[in-house]
Amino acid sequence: MPSAETVRIDDAAIAATLDHHRRAESPVRVREVLARARELNGLEADDMAALATISDPDLLGEMFATARDVKETIYGRRLVVFAPLYVSNLCANECTYCAFRARNSDVVRRALRQEEVALEVRALIDQGHKRVLLVAGESYPREGFSYVLKCIETIYSVRHNAGEIRRVNVNVAPLTLDEFHALKDARIGTYQLFQETYHRATYSGVHLAGKKKDYDWRISAMDRAMAAGIDDVGIGVLFGLTDWRFELLALMQHIRHLEARFGVGPHTVSVPRLEPATGSDVASRPPQPVSDVDFRKIVAILRLAVPYTGIIMSTRETADIRRETFALGVSQISAGSRTNPGGYSESELYDASQFCLGDHRSLDEVIRDVASLGYIPSFCTACYRMGRTGADFMDLARPGDIKDHCDPNALATFAEYLEDYGTPVSKSEGAVAITRILASMDEGVRHRSVKMLEQVRAGKRDVFC
Ligand code: SAM
Ligand code: SF4
């Protein structure tokens, strides 16, 4: 039977599962779920709900350790780094949690002209970035959606000193099938869109006007994106609007639907938590705030439930929380971010920004921190340019082969960053980190990595396998 054209979240099934798991699960059952999670086949809703009940510190520690092992088995030590690029804060919607909402007169409105987009890109290249996530509100200047296509073209066209942006991911409002085809033709990497909340009543309560009021148009967006041939899609929940346990199980239904219909699930999952935003009471006082411990649980449960799906952690979170979640399963992070259009080449203006950042460190500081924790900061864009997307990526990831590519590519792009953009401190700390990581690699992967590093140090750029 063909799969449905869009997911229908089964609220009753979620309520029944959560009801069944109101009390703390027994250690025996928790350990049985964790043992199965170690087999890397993922988990189902009932297992996730069982893990969500854990509060005993020892069991929590066991779950976190399992998440760490699963992450390292599949992803190795690399952490992919990117920067968001806000091109416009014009918006016709009224999302009560967002500073860009239409009726918020406290925000200075602006859509960057293409020359201004290019200036932002140069500033990002000067920092050392290779991957950007284009972000915009849901209202484009006179040319409509083709504004977004022009921005993508501009970003790819900029060549500045030794650098360029090699992958543009996009987070813009849901599109029609034809528009998704155009986005694919523009050579985007991932199309990313968060449902915000899968709970219909909560959704209606926070989306008061504009196209975004339509829950079904939004939840069906990934079906249209994938039907248009966009292999890599990223989904997410804005945590803090309703019960996080409900959101996790609904997110899982969305994932299973995409897997059933397209043979592959989302490439990434994002876990933004509500942050304070100019002109938004909801953002400062989330209806159902997620504590730091629960936030770590969310990351760990996702890592165990969908082991081959990337997890993205943004600079909404503080440096400390980010560090903790790297170990629990995060595979991609943003760094040195600004959320106001023009924020990289001009200055960070809170009254034009989308929300308050938790991590204000520069890219170089984040890179040093990540390396000192034993991870390899990676600017790799190899998979997408080699066509290893969607199901092809998953075929490589499943037997654990992807890290044979990821780790050497991560080291080569890290070395490229250090050569071209590193500060004296990051260069010397980075060299020590690279030596340490090489020593921990298997013979074959180390050999490949050393060869690639030699090429980078000899001046070759964009070396990947
Ligand atoms: N306008 C498009 C949309 O809403 O889908 C795309 C870009 S929107 C600027 C990107 C994401 O920012 C939203 O999907 C939402 O999850 C997140 N966001 C909005 N307000 C936030 C806040 N106060 N704290 C944290 N994240 C927020
Ligand atoms: Fe507009 Fe997106 Fe902000 Fe909603 S979340 S107000 S759609 S920019």
CSV table of N, CA and C in Angstrom, one decimal, residues 11-65:
chain,number,residue,atom,x,y,z
A,11,ASP,N,-2.3,11.6,18.1
A,11,ASP,CA,-2.2,12.1,19.4
A,11,ASP,C,-2.7,11.1,20.5
A,12,ALA,N,-3.7,10.3,20.1
A,12,ALA,CA,-4.2,9.3,21.0
A,12,ALA,C,-3.1,8.3,21.3
A,13,ALA,N,-2.4,7.8,20.3
A,13,ALA,CA,-1.4,6.8,20.5
A,13,ALA,C,-0.3,7.4,21.4
A,14,ILE,N,0.1,8.7,21.2
A,14,ILE,CA,1.1,9.3,22.1
A,14,ILE,C,0.6,9.4,23.5
A,15,ALA,N,-0.6,9.8,23.7
A,15,ALA,CA,-1.2,10.0,25.0
A,15,ALA,C,-1.2,8.6,25.7
A,16,ALA,N,-1.6,7.6,25.0
A,16,ALA,CA,-1.6,6.2,25.6
A,16,ALA,C,-0.2,5.8,26.0
A,17,THR,N,0.8,6.0,25.2
A,17,THR,CA,2.2,5.6,25.5
A,17,THR,C,2.7,6.4,26.7
A,18,LEU,N,2.4,7.7,26.7
A,18,LEU,CA,2.9,8.5,27.9
A,18,LEU,C,2.2,8.1,29.2
A,19,ASP,N,0.9,7.8,29.0
A,19,ASP,CA,0.1,7.4,30.2
A,19,ASP,C,0.7,6.1,30.8
A,20,HIS,N,1.0,5.2,29.9
A,20,HIS,CA,1.6,3.9,30.3
A,20,HIS,C,2.9,4.1,31.0
A,21,HIS,N,3.6,5.2,30.8
A,21,HIS,CA,4.9,5.5,31.4
A,21,HIS,C,4.9,6.7,32.3
A,22,ARG,N,3.9,6.7,33.2
A,22,ARG,CA,3.8,7.9,34.1
A,22,ARG,C,4.8,7.8,35.2
A,23,ARG,N,5.1,6.5,35.6
A,23,ARG,CA,6.0,6.3,36.7
A,23,ARG,C,7.4,6.0,36.2
A,24,ALA,N,8.4,6.2,37.1
A,24,ALA,CA,9.8,5.8,36.7
A,24,ALA,C,9.9,4.4,36.3
A,25,GLU,N,10.6,4.1,35.2
A,25,GLU,CA,10.7,2.8,34.7
A,25,GLU,C,11.7,2.0,35.5
A,26,SER,N,11.5,0.7,35.6
A,26,SER,CA,12.5,-0.1,36.5
A,26,SER,C,13.9,-0.1,35.8
A,27,PRO,N,14.9,-0.2,36.7
A,27,PRO,CA,16.3,-0.3,36.1
A,27,PRO,C,16.4,-1.4,35.2
A,28,VAL,N,15.8,-2.6,35.4
A,28,VAL,CA,15.9,-3.7,34.5
A,28,VAL,C,15.4,-3.3,33.1
A,29,ARG,N,14.3,-2.7,33.1
A,29,ARG,CA,13.7,-2.3,31.7
A,29,ARG,C,14.6,-1.3,31.1
A,30,VAL,N,15.0,-0.3,31.9
A,30,VAL,CA,15.9,0.8,31.3
A,30,VAL,C,17.1,0.1,30.7
A,31,ARG,N,17.7,-0.8,31.4
A,31,ARG,CA,19.0,-1.4,30.9
A,31,ARG,C,18.7,-2.3,29.7
A,32,GLU,N,17.6,-2.9,29.7
A,32,GLU,CA,17.2,-3.7,28.5
A,32,GLU,C,17.1,-2.8,27.2
A,33,VAL,N,16.5,-1.6,27.4
A,33,VAL,CA,16.3,-0.6,26.3
A,33,VAL,C,17.7,-0.1,25.9
A,34,LEU,N,18.6,0.2,26.9
A,34,LEU,CA,19.9,0.7,26.5
A,34,LEU,C,20.7,-0.4,25.8
A,35,ALA,N,20.6,-1.6,26.2
A,35,ALA,CA,21.3,-2.7,25.6
A,35,ALA,C,20.9,-2.8,24.1
A,36,ARG,N,19.6,-2.6,23.9
A,36,ARG,CA,19.1,-2.7,22.5
A,36,ARG,C,19.6,-1.5,21.7
A,37,ALA,N,19.6,-0.3,22.3
A,37,ALA,CA,20.1,0.9,21.6
A,37,ALA,C,21.5,0.7,21.2
A,38,ARG,N,22.3,0.0,21.9
A,38,ARG,CA,23.7,-0.2,21.6
A,38,ARG,C,23.9,-1.0,20.2
A,39,GLU,N,22.8,-1.7,19.9
A,39,GLU,CA,22.9,-2.4,18.6
A,39,GLU,C,22.7,-1.5,17.4
A,40,LEU,N,22.4,-0.2,17.6
A,40,LEU,CA,22.4,0.8,16.6
A,40,LEU,C,21.2,0.6,15.6
A,41,ASN,N,20.1,0.0,16.1
A,41,ASN,CA,19.0,-0.2,15.2
A,41,ASN,C,17.9,0.8,15.6
A,42,GLY,N,18.2,1.8,16.5
A,42,GLY,CA,17.2,2.8,16.8
A,42,GLY,C,16.2,2.2,17.9
A,43,LEU,N,15.2,3.1,18.3
A,43,LEU,CA,14.2,2.7,19.3
A,43,LEU,C,12.9,3.1,18.8
A,44,GLU,N,11.8,2.5,19.4
A,44,GLU,CA,10.5,2.9,19.1
A,44,GLU,C,9.9,3.8,20.2
A,45,ALA,N,8.7,4.3,20.0
A,45,ALA,CA,8.1,5.2,20.9
A,45,ALA,C,8.0,4.7,22.4
A,46,ASP,N,7.7,3.4,22.5
A,46,ASP,CA,7.5,2.9,23.9
A,46,ASP,C,8.9,3.0,24.6
A,47,ASP,N,10.0,2.6,23.9
A,47,ASP,CA,11.3,2.7,24.5
A,47,ASP,C,11.7,4.1,24.9
A,48,MET,N,11.3,5.0,24.0
A,48,MET,CA,11.7,6.5,24.2
A,48,MET,C,10.9,7.0,25.4
A,49,ALA,N,9.7,6.6,25.5
A,49,ALA,CA,8.9,7.1,26.7
A,49,ALA,C,9.4,6.5,28.0
A,50,ALA,N,9.9,5.2,27.9
A,50,ALA,CA,10.5,4.6,29.1
A,50,ALA,C,11.8,5.4,29.5
A,51,LEU,N,12.6,5.7,28.5
A,51,LEU,CA,13.8,6.5,28.9
A,51,LEU,C,13.5,7.9,29.4
A,52,ALA,N,12.4,8.5,28.9
A,52,ALA,CA,12.1,9.8,29.3
A,52,ALA,C,11.7,9.8,30.8
A,53,THR,N,11.4,8.7,31.4
A,53,THR,CA,11.0,8.7,32.8
A,53,THR,C,12.2,8.7,33.8
A,54,ILE,N,13.4,8.4,33.3
A,54,ILE,CA,14.6,8.3,34.1
A,54,ILE,C,14.9,9.6,34.9
A,55,SER,N,15.0,9.4,36.2
A,55,SER,CA,15.5,10.5,37.0
A,55,SER,C,16.6,10.1,38.0
A,56,ASP,N,16.7,8.8,38.2
A,56,ASP,CA,17.8,8.3,39.0
A,56,ASP,C,19.2,8.7,38.4
A,57,PRO,N,20.1,9.3,39.2
A,57,PRO,CA,21.3,9.8,38.6
A,57,PRO,C,22.2,8.7,38.0
A,58,ASP,N,22.2,7.5,38.6
A,58,ASP,CA,23.0,6.4,38.1
A,58,ASP,C,22.5,5.9,36.7
A,59,LEU,N,21.1,5.8,36.6
A,59,LEU,CA,20.6,5.4,35.4
A,59,LEU,C,20.7,6.5,34.3
A,60,LEU,N,20.6,7.7,34.7
A,60,LEU,CA,20.8,8.8,33.8
A,60,LEU,C,22.2,8.7,33.2
A,61,GLY,N,23.2,8.5,34.2
A,61,GLY,CA,24.6,8.4,33.7
A,61,GLY,C,24.8,7.2,32.7
A,62,GLU,N,24.0,6.1,33.0
A,62,GLU,CA,24.2,5.0,32.0
A,62,GLU,C,23.6,5.4,30.7
A,63,MET,N,22.5,6.1,30.7
A,63,MET,CA,21.9,6.5,29.4
A,63,MET,C,22.8,7.5,28.6
A,64,PHE,N,23.4,8.4,29.4
A,64,PHE,CA,24.3,9.4,28.7
A,64,PHE,C,25.5,8.7,28.2
A,65,ALA,N,26.0,7.7,28.9
A,65,ALA,CA,27.2,6.9,28.5
A,65,ALA,C,26.9,6.1,27.2
